[in-house]
Coordinates of C-alpha atoms and ligand atoms in Angstrom, one line a residue:
X1 CA 36.4 33.3 -4.9
X2 CA 34.2 36.3 -4.0
X3 CA 31.3 37.0 -6.2
X4 CA 31.2 40.2 -8.3
X5 CA 29.0 42.7 -6.8
X6 CA 29.5 45.7 -9.1
X7 CA 31.6 46.6 -12.1
X8 CA 34.2 49.1 -13.2
X9 CA 34.0 50.7 -16.5
X10 CA 37.3 51.6 -18.4
X11 CA 37.1 53.8 -21.7
X12 CA 40.0 53.5 -24.1
X13 CA 39.9 55.2 -27.3
X14 CA 36.0 55.4 -27.2
X15 CA 35.5 51.7 -26.3
X16 CA 34.2 50.9 -22.9
X17 CA 35.2 48.0 -21.0
X18 CA 33.5 46.5 -18.0
X19 CA 35.7 45.0 -15.3
X20 CA 34.2 42.9 -12.3
X21 CA 34.6 44.4 -8.9
X22 CA 34.9 41.9 -5.9
X23 CA 34.2 43.0 -2.3
X24 CA 36.4 41.3 0.4
X25 CA 35.3 40.5 4.0
X26 CA 37.7 43.3 5.1
X27 CA 39.8 45.9 3.1
X28 CA 39.4 47.5 -0.3
X29 CA 37.4 46.2 -3.2
X30 CA 39.4 44.7 -6.0
X31 CA 38.9 45.2 -9.8
X32 CA 39.4 42.0 -11.7
X33 CA 41.7 42.7 -14.8
X34 CA 42.5 39.2 -15.7
X35 CA 40.7 39.6 -19.2
X36 CA 41.9 43.1 -19.8
X37 CA 44.8 42.3 -22.1
X38 CA 42.7 39.7 -24.0
X39 CA 39.7 42.2 -24.4
X40 CA 41.4 45.7 -24.7
X41 CA 45.1 44.6 -25.6
X42 CA 46.5 46.7 -22.8
X43 CA 48.5 45.9 -19.6
X44 CA 48.1 47.5 -16.2
X45 CA 51.3 49.2 -14.9
X46 CA 52.2 48.8 -11.1
X47 CA 55.9 48.4 -10.3
X48 CA 56.2 47.3 -6.7
X49 CA 52.6 46.2 -6.7
X50 CA 51.5 49.2 -4.7
X51 CA 47.8 48.8 -5.9
X52 CA 47.7 45.2 -6.9
X53 CA 46.3 42.2 -5.2
X54 CA 48.1 39.1 -6.3
X55 CA 45.7 36.6 -5.0
X56 CA 42.9 36.0 -2.6
X57 CA 43.7 34.7 0.9
X58 CA 42.0 33.9 4.2
X59 CA 45.1 33.7 6.4
X60 CA 46.2 37.3 7.4
X61 CA 44.6 40.7 7.2
X62 CA 46.3 44.0 7.7
X63 CA 44.5 47.4 8.1
X64 CA 47.5 49.9 7.4
X65 CA 45.4 52.9 8.4
X66 CA 44.3 51.6 11.7
X67 CA 47.4 49.6 12.4
X68 CA 45.5 46.4 12.7
X69 CA 47.0 42.8 12.0
X70 CA 44.7 39.8 12.3
X71 CA 45.8 36.2 11.9
X72 CA 42.5 34.2 10.9
X73 CA 40.7 37.1 12.4
X74 CA 42.6 37.1 15.8
X75 CA 44.3 40.4 16.6
X76 CA 48.1 40.1 16.9
X77 CA 48.2 41.8 20.3
X78 CA 45.8 39.1 21.7
X79 CA 47.8 36.3 20.1
X80 CA 51.1 37.8 21.6
X81 CA 49.6 38.1 24.9
X82 CA 47.5 34.9 25.3
X83 CA 48.9 32.4 22.8
X84 CA 52.2 30.7 22.0
X85 CA 54.1 30.2 18.8
X86 CA 53.1 26.6 18.0
X87 CA 49.4 27.3 18.7
X88 CA 49.7 30.3 16.2
X89 CA 51.5 27.9 13.9
X90 CA 48.4 25.7 14.0
X91 CA 46.1 28.6 13.6
X92 CA 47.8 29.9 10.5
X93 CA 48.3 26.3 9.0
X94 CA 44.7 25.0 9.7
X95 CA 42.5 28.2 10.2
X96 CA 41.1 27.6 13.6
X97 CA 42.4 27.5 17.2
X98 CA 43.1 23.9 18.2
X99 CA 41.5 22.0 21.0
X100 CA 43.9 20.9 23.8
X101 CA 44.1 17.5 22.2
X102 CA 44.8 18.8 18.8
X103 CA 47.4 21.1 20.0
X104 CA 49.2 18.5 22.0
X105 CA 49.3 16.2 18.9
X106 CA 50.7 19.0 16.8
X107 CA 53.3 20.0 19.3
X108 CA 54.5 16.4 19.7
X109 CA 54.8 16.0 15.9
X110 CA 56.6 19.2 15.5
X111 CA 59.0 18.3 18.3
X112 CA 59.7 14.8 16.9
X113 CA 60.8 16.5 13.6
X114 CA 63.4 18.9 15.1
X115 CA 66.6 16.8 14.2
X116 CA 68.1 17.2 10.7
X117 CA 69.6 14.4 8.7
X118 CA 73.1 13.7 10.1
X119 CA 74.7 14.2 6.6
X120 CA 73.4 17.9 6.6
X121 CA 76.0 18.7 9.3
X122 CA 78.8 18.2 6.4
X123 CA 77.1 21.1 4.3
X124 CA 78.1 23.5 7.0
X125 CA 81.7 22.5 6.8
X126 CA 81.8 23.9 3.4
X127 CA 81.0 27.5 4.4
X128 CA 83.7 29.9 5.8
X129 CA 83.3 30.3 9.5
X130 CA 82.6 34.1 9.1
X131 CA 79.8 33.5 6.6
X132 CA 76.6 35.4 7.4
X133 CA 74.2 33.1 8.9
X134 CA 71.5 34.0 6.3
X135 CA 73.9 32.8 3.5
X136 CA 74.1 29.4 5.3
X137 CA 70.4 29.2 5.9
X138 CA 69.6 29.9 2.2
X139 CA 72.0 27.1 1.2
X140 CA 71.0 24.5 3.8
X141 CA 67.4 25.1 3.5
X142 CA 67.5 24.7 -0.1
X143 CA 69.5 21.5 0.3
X144 CA 66.7 19.9 2.4
X145 CA 65.1 19.0 -1.1
X146 CA 68.1 16.9 -1.6
X147 CA 67.4 14.9 1.7
X148 CA 63.6 14.8 2.2
X149 CA 62.5 13.4 -1.3
X150 CA 59.4 11.9 0.4
X151 CA 57.9 15.3 1.0
X152 CA 58.8 17.1 -2.3
X153 CA 55.6 16.1 -4.5
X154 CA 53.5 19.2 -4.3
X155 CA 50.5 17.5 -5.7
X156 CA 50.5 15.1 -2.9
X157 CA 48.6 16.3 0.1
X158 CA 50.4 14.2 2.5
X159 CA 53.8 15.3 1.1
X160 CA 52.6 18.9 1.6
X161 CA 51.7 18.3 5.2
X162 CA 54.9 16.5 6.0
X163 CA 57.0 19.2 4.3
X164 CA 55.2 21.9 6.3
X165 CA 55.9 20.2 9.6
X166 CA 59.5 19.4 8.7
X167 CA 60.1 23.1 7.7
X168 CA 58.5 24.5 11.0
X169 CA 60.4 21.9 13.1
X170 CA 63.9 22.2 11.4
X171 CA 64.3 25.7 10.8
X172 CA 65.2 26.6 14.5
X173 CA 67.7 23.7 14.3
X174 CA 69.3 25.0 11.1
X175 CA 69.4 28.6 12.4
X176 CA 71.0 27.5 15.6
X177 CA 73.5 25.3 13.7
X178 CA 74.4 28.4 11.4
X179 CA 75.0 30.5 14.7
X180 CA 77.1 27.7 16.3
X181 CA 79.1 27.3 13.1
X182 CA 79.7 30.9 12.9
X183 CA 81.2 31.0 16.4
X184 CA 83.3 27.9 16.1
X185 CA 81.2 26.0 18.8
X186 CA 79.8 22.3 18.4
X187 CA 76.3 21.9 17.1
X188 CA 73.7 21.2 19.8
X189 CA 71.0 18.6 19.3
X190 CA 67.4 19.5 19.9
X191 CA 65.8 18.2 23.1
X192 CA 62.3 16.8 23.0
X193 CA 61.7 17.9 26.7
X194 CA 61.9 21.7 25.9
X195 CA 59.2 23.8 24.2
X196 CA 59.9 25.4 20.7
X197 CA 61.4 28.7 22.1
X198 CA 63.4 27.0 25.0
X199 CA 64.7 24.4 22.4
X200 CA 66.0 27.1 20.1
X201 CA 67.7 29.0 23.1
X202 CA 69.2 25.7 24.2
X203 CA 70.5 24.9 20.8
X204 CA 72.1 28.4 20.5
X205 CA 73.5 29.1 23.9
X206 CA 74.2 25.6 25.6
X207 CA 77.7 24.2 25.5
X208 CA 79.0 20.7 26.3
X209 CA 81.2 22.1 29.0
X210 CA 78.5 23.0 31.4
X211 CA 74.8 22.7 32.2
X212 CA 72.6 25.4 30.5
X213 CA 69.2 26.3 32.0
X214 CA 66.8 28.4 29.8
X215 CA 65.6 31.4 31.5
X216 CA 61.8 31.3 31.3
X217 CA 61.4 35.0 30.9
X218 CA 63.7 34.9 27.9
X219 CA 62.0 31.8 26.6
X220 CA 58.7 33.7 26.7
X221 CA 60.2 36.8 25.1
X222 CA 61.6 34.6 22.4
X223 CA 58.3 32.9 21.8
X224 CA 56.7 36.2 21.6
X225 CA 59.2 37.4 18.9
X226 CA 58.4 34.2 16.9
X227 CA 54.7 35.0 17.1
X228 CA 55.1 38.6 16.0
X229 CA 57.1 37.6 12.9
X230 CA 55.0 34.7 11.8
X231 CA 52.9 36.0 8.9
X232 CA 52.2 39.3 7.2
X233 CA 50.0 39.0 4.1
X234 CA 51.7 39.3 0.7
X235 CA 55.1 40.9 1.7
X236 CA 58.0 40.7 -0.7
X237 CA 59.4 37.3 0.8
X238 CA 55.9 35.7 0.9
X239 CA 55.3 36.7 -2.7
X240 CA 58.6 35.3 -3.6
X241 CA 57.5 32.0 -2.0
X242 CA 54.2 32.2 -4.0
X243 CA 55.9 33.0 -7.3
X244 CA 58.5 30.3 -6.9
X245 CA 55.9 27.7 -5.9
X246 CA 53.6 28.7 -8.8
X247 CA 56.0 26.9 -11.1
X248 CA 55.6 23.6 -9.0
X249 CA 59.0 23.9 -7.5
X250 CA 59.4 21.8 -4.3
X251 CA 58.7 23.6 -0.9
X252 CA 62.2 23.5 0.4
X253 CA 63.5 25.3 -2.6
X254 CA 60.6 27.9 -2.3
X255 CA 61.2 28.6 1.3
X256 CA 65.0 29.1 0.5
X257 CA 63.9 31.6 -2.1
X258 CA 61.8 33.3 0.5
X259 CA 64.7 33.4 3.0
X260 CA 66.9 34.9 0.2
X261 CA 64.3 37.8 -0.4
X262 CA 63.8 38.4 3.4
X263 CA 67.6 39.0 3.8
X264 CA 67.4 42.5 2.0
X265 CA 67.8 45.5 4.4
X266 CA 64.5 47.0 3.0
X267 CA 62.7 43.9 4.4
X268 CA 63.7 41.3 7.1
X269 CA 67.3 42.5 7.0
X270 CA 66.1 45.9 8.6
X271 CA 66.3 44.4 12.2
X272 CA 70.1 44.0 11.8
X273 CA 70.4 47.3 10.0
X274 CA 68.3 49.0 12.7
X275 CA 70.3 48.0 15.7
X276 CA 73.5 48.9 13.7
X277 CA 72.0 52.3 13.1
X278 CA 71.2 52.8 16.7
X279 CA 74.6 51.7 17.7
X280 CA 76.1 54.3 15.1
X281 CA 73.9 57.0 16.6
X282 CA 75.1 56.0 20.0
X283 CA 73.9 58.7 22.1
X284 CA 70.6 60.8 22.2
X285 CA 72.5 64.1 21.4
X286 CA 73.4 62.7 17.8
X287 CA 69.7 61.9 16.9
X288 CA 69.2 65.3 15.1
X289 CA 72.0 64.6 12.7
X290 CA 70.5 61.4 11.7
X291 CA 66.9 62.6 11.4
X292 CA 68.3 65.3 9.0
X293 CA 70.1 62.6 6.9
X294 CA 66.9 60.6 6.7
X295 CA 65.1 63.7 5.4
X296 CA 67.8 64.6 2.9
X297 CA 66.8 63.5 -0.6
X298 CA 70.4 63.6 -1.5
X299 CA 71.3 61.1 1.2
X300 CA 70.5 57.6 0.6
X301 CA 70.3 57.0 4.4
X302 CA 66.9 55.9 5.7
X303 CA 65.8 55.5 9.3
X304 CA 65.8 51.7 9.6
X305 CA 62.9 50.2 11.5
X306 CA 60.8 53.1 10.2
X307 CA 58.1 53.2 7.4
X308 CA 56.1 50.5 5.8
X309 CA 54.3 49.8 2.5
X310 CA 51.0 49.2 4.3
X311 CA 51.1 50.7 7.7
X312 CA 50.4 54.3 7.6
X313 CA 50.0 54.1 11.5
X314 CA 52.2 52.3 14.0
X315 CA 52.8 48.7 13.3
X316 CA 50.9 46.9 15.9
X317 CA 53.8 44.5 16.3
X318 CA 56.1 47.4 17.2
X319 CA 53.9 48.4 20.0
X320 CA 54.1 44.8 21.5
X321 CA 57.8 44.6 20.9
X322 CA 58.3 48.2 22.6
X323 CA 56.4 46.8 25.7
X324 CA 58.2 43.6 25.7
X325 CA 61.7 45.4 25.4
X326 CA 60.9 47.4 28.4
X327 CA 59.9 44.2 30.4
X328 CA 62.7 41.9 29.1
X329 CA 65.4 44.5 29.7
X330 CA 64.2 45.3 33.2
X331 CA 63.9 41.6 34.2
X332 CA 67.3 40.9 32.8
X333 CA 68.6 43.9 34.7
X334 CA 69.8 45.8 31.6
X335 CA 67.0 48.4 31.5
X336 CA 69.7 51.1 31.4
X337 CA 70.6 49.9 27.8
X338 CA 71.7 53.0 26.0
X339 CA 70.3 51.6 22.6
X340 CA 66.8 51.4 24.2
X341 CA 67.0 55.0 25.3
X342 CA 68.2 56.0 21.9
X343 CA 65.5 54.1 20.3
X344 CA 62.8 55.7 22.4
X345 CA 64.0 59.2 21.9
X346 CA 64.5 58.6 18.2
X347 CA 60.9 57.3 17.9
X348 CA 59.7 60.5 20.0
X349 CA 61.6 62.9 17.8
X350 CA 60.6 61.3 14.3
X351 CA 57.0 61.0 15.3
X352 CA 56.9 64.8 16.0
X353 CA 58.8 65.8 12.9
X354 CA 56.6 67.1 9.9
X355 CA 58.6 64.9 7.4
X356 CA 57.7 61.7 9.2
X357 CA 54.2 62.8 9.9
X358 CA 53.4 63.9 6.4
X359 CA 54.8 60.7 4.9
X360 CA 53.0 58.6 7.7
X361 CA 56.3 57.0 8.6
X362 CA 56.1 55.0 11.9
X363 CA 58.2 52.3 13.8
X364 CA 57.8 48.9 12.2
X365 CA 58.3 45.4 13.5
X366 CA 62.1 45.8 13.0
X367 CA 62.5 49.0 15.2
X368 CA 62.5 47.3 18.7
X369 CA 63.2 43.6 18.0
X370 CA 66.8 43.9 17.6
X371 CA 67.2 45.5 21.1
X372 CA 65.4 42.5 22.6
X373 CA 67.5 39.9 20.7
X374 CA 70.8 41.7 21.7
X375 CA 69.8 41.6 25.4
X376 CA 69.0 37.9 25.1
X377 CA 72.6 37.5 23.7
X378 CA 72.2 37.3 20.0
X379 CA 74.7 38.9 17.6
X380 CA 73.0 41.2 15.0
X381 CA 73.9 38.6 12.3
X382 CA 71.4 36.2 13.9
X383 CA 68.5 38.8 13.8
X384 CA 67.4 38.1 10.3
X385 CA 67.8 34.4 10.6
X386 CA 65.3 34.5 13.6
X387 CA 62.9 36.5 11.4
X388 CA 63.3 33.9 8.9
X389 CA 62.6 30.9 11.2
X390 CA 59.6 32.8 12.6
X391 CA 58.2 33.5 9.2
X392 CA 58.5 29.9 7.9
X393 CA 55.1 29.1 9.1
X394 CA 53.6 32.0 7.3
X395 CA 55.4 31.2 4.1
X396 CA 54.3 27.5 4.2
X397 CA 50.7 28.5 5.3
X398 CA 50.5 30.9 2.2
X399 CA 52.2 28.1 0.0
X400 CA 49.6 25.5 1.1
X401 CA 46.6 27.9 0.4
X402 CA 48.1 28.7 -3.1
X403 CA 48.7 25.1 -4.0
X404 CA 45.2 24.2 -3.0
X405 CA 43.6 27.0 -5.0
X406 CA 42.0 25.7 -8.2
X407 CA 42.6 29.0 -9.8
X408 CA 46.4 28.6 -9.3
X409 CA 48.5 29.6 -12.4
X410 CA 52.0 30.2 -12.9
X411 CA 52.9 33.8 -12.0
X412 CA 54.1 35.5 -15.2
X413 CA 53.9 39.4 -15.2
X414 CA 54.3 41.4 -18.3
X415 CA 56.2 44.7 -18.7
X416 CA 56.3 48.3 -20.1
X417 CA 59.0 47.8 -22.8
X418 CA 61.1 50.8 -23.5
X419 CA 64.1 49.2 -25.3
X420 CA 65.1 49.1 -29.0
X421 CA 62.5 48.0 -31.6
X422 CA 63.8 45.3 -34.0
X423 CA 67.0 46.1 -35.8
X424 CA 69.6 44.0 -37.9
X425 CA 72.8 42.6 -36.7
X426 CA 76.0 44.6 -37.5
X427 CA 79.1 42.6 -38.2
X428 CA 82.0 43.7 -36.0
X429 CA 84.0 45.0 -38.9
X430 CA 81.3 47.5 -39.4
X431 CA 80.6 48.8 -36.0
Ligands
SDX1 C1 59.4 44.5 6.8 O1 55.7 44.3 3.6 C2 55.7 43.7 4.8 O2 54.7 43.3 5.5 C3 57.2 43.7 5.4 C4 57.2 43.3 6.9 C5 56.8 41.9 7.1 O3 56.5 41.5 8.2 O4 56.9 41.0 6.2 O5 56.4 44.1 7.7 C6 58.7 43.4 7.3 O6 60.0 44.5 5.9 C7 59.2 45.9 7.5 C8 60.0 47.0 7.0 C9 61.4 46.9 7.3 N1 62.2 47.9 6.6 C10 62.7 49.0 7.1 O7 62.5 49.2 8.3 C11 63.7 49.9 6.0 C12 63.3 51.2 6.1 N2 62.2 51.4 5.5 C13 62.0 51.9 4.1 O8 63.1 51.3 3.3 C14 60.6 51.9 3.6 O9 59.8 52.6 4.5 C15 60.0 50.5 3.2 C16 60.8 49.8 2.2 C17 59.7 49.7 4.4 C18 58.6 50.9 2.4 O10 58.9 51.6 1.3 P1 57.7 52.0 0.3 O11 56.5 51.7 0.8 O12 58.2 51.6 -1.1 O13 57.8 53.6 0.5 P2 58.8 54.5 -0.4 O14 60.2 54.0 -0.4 O15 58.1 54.8 -1.6 O16 58.8 55.7 0.6 C19 57.8 56.8 0.6 C20 58.4 58.0 1.0 C21 59.8 58.3 0.2 O17 59.8 59.7 0.1 P3 59.5 60.5 -1.2 O18 60.3 59.9 -2.4 O19 58.0 60.3 -1.3 O20 59.8 61.9 -1.1 O21 58.9 58.0 2.3 C22 60.3 57.9 2.5 C23 60.9 57.8 1.0 O22 62.0 58.5 0.9 N3 60.7 57.1 3.3 C24 61.6 57.2 4.3 C25 61.6 55.9 5.0 N4 60.8 55.1 4.5 C26 60.2 55.8 3.4 N5 62.5 58.3 4.6 C27 63.2 58.1 5.7 N6 63.4 56.8 6.5 C28 62.5 55.9 6.1 N7 62.7 54.7 6.9

């Protein structure tokens, strides 16, 4: 925990209270209000936690003004350009870039955990074929706690390590199974001779009827998408995982809670919603109509893939994805994709519109990712499952950090109560 360097004073009804201020290695100072209710009998009020630090962490730092994202201090654009997903997983989990020997051991360990218990295949049979793959993933990942009892004791460091590896290794397998089930094709087992991204593509797109060779360009683009979605500080789904974990719930149940939260269109579901929006816009000449709707207070429509609670500049991940979209679509020979043209023109129009400029609304991670995923061959329903499997390492890294924190307490916010004060029950004959 940082040391208090200065104090804030709060005056309530003539009484002054001193609150410690801690200074971070980067970002805003924080005011410690933990004793405020005990000392002053008041709560703070911050729906949506726009001004609240829920924890201290050393994993990811975001500078929303600069549009900067660091994982253990390394800029996201450098990691996306020079690293690969399992190395980023090691970095997020253990806090440093591995040696070649450490990386090889980690990759072999993850690879050898990619299969799921054979009984889990039967879980899928209980779902309708047209279930959204996110519904299947929430159910099957939660059910992992019914299979892997030897890694559910959160107080055992070895259990925590095994659970982390199992989740990172098995989420692609489960996501691919959810996809195969939704299209009526047989499940494809993972292969130990393929790297993480290639294995996922193999499990999604190969069929027993013919040989499937992974396109290395597509595999690289897939791996880059995994990296760009790996972690993002205390976002809604990560905060969900932390809150669920604070009660001592097992890691599989907590990650299932994170998947459920990520599904929302304001969060990880935005990549699906964004591509559906681009498809609805259809052509560049319809962009003004949708920009007007996004600005209309009486219209609930929002520009999906735009805006962010933290970034008040372009999301650095969106910059990398925009470049990757150009590269992948050109290499795949689909660079005339009308959706990409609409997306680029929509971004240009919005970034020059006073409404978006004043409200600091820029493209976020979800704006271009769907275009790449569709070019690779995924249906929109698989966009958020891919976000979920990518973010599992971030959730589990934050989970491990919280569990190991001696300050950890069960999360239990209070409220501003505006309901009825105490009143007597009225018998039904008197109502
Ligand atoms: C992710 O937190 C994370 O880190 C998340 C994430 C991660 O990696 O985990 O980065 C992933 O979730 C990215 C965001 C994906 N969601 C979308 O693209 C959905 C569209 N965006 C919005 O719903 C919105 O921008 C949010 C939810 C992302 C952020 O909302 P905030 O911070 O609560 O801001 P707000 O809703 O209070 O909006 C501020 C103003 C409002 O206008 P006023 O009421 O002040 O007049 O901006 C407007 C909003 O109406 N606004 C938009 C808009 N986003 C905000 N207007 C039109 N289109 C939009 N997209």
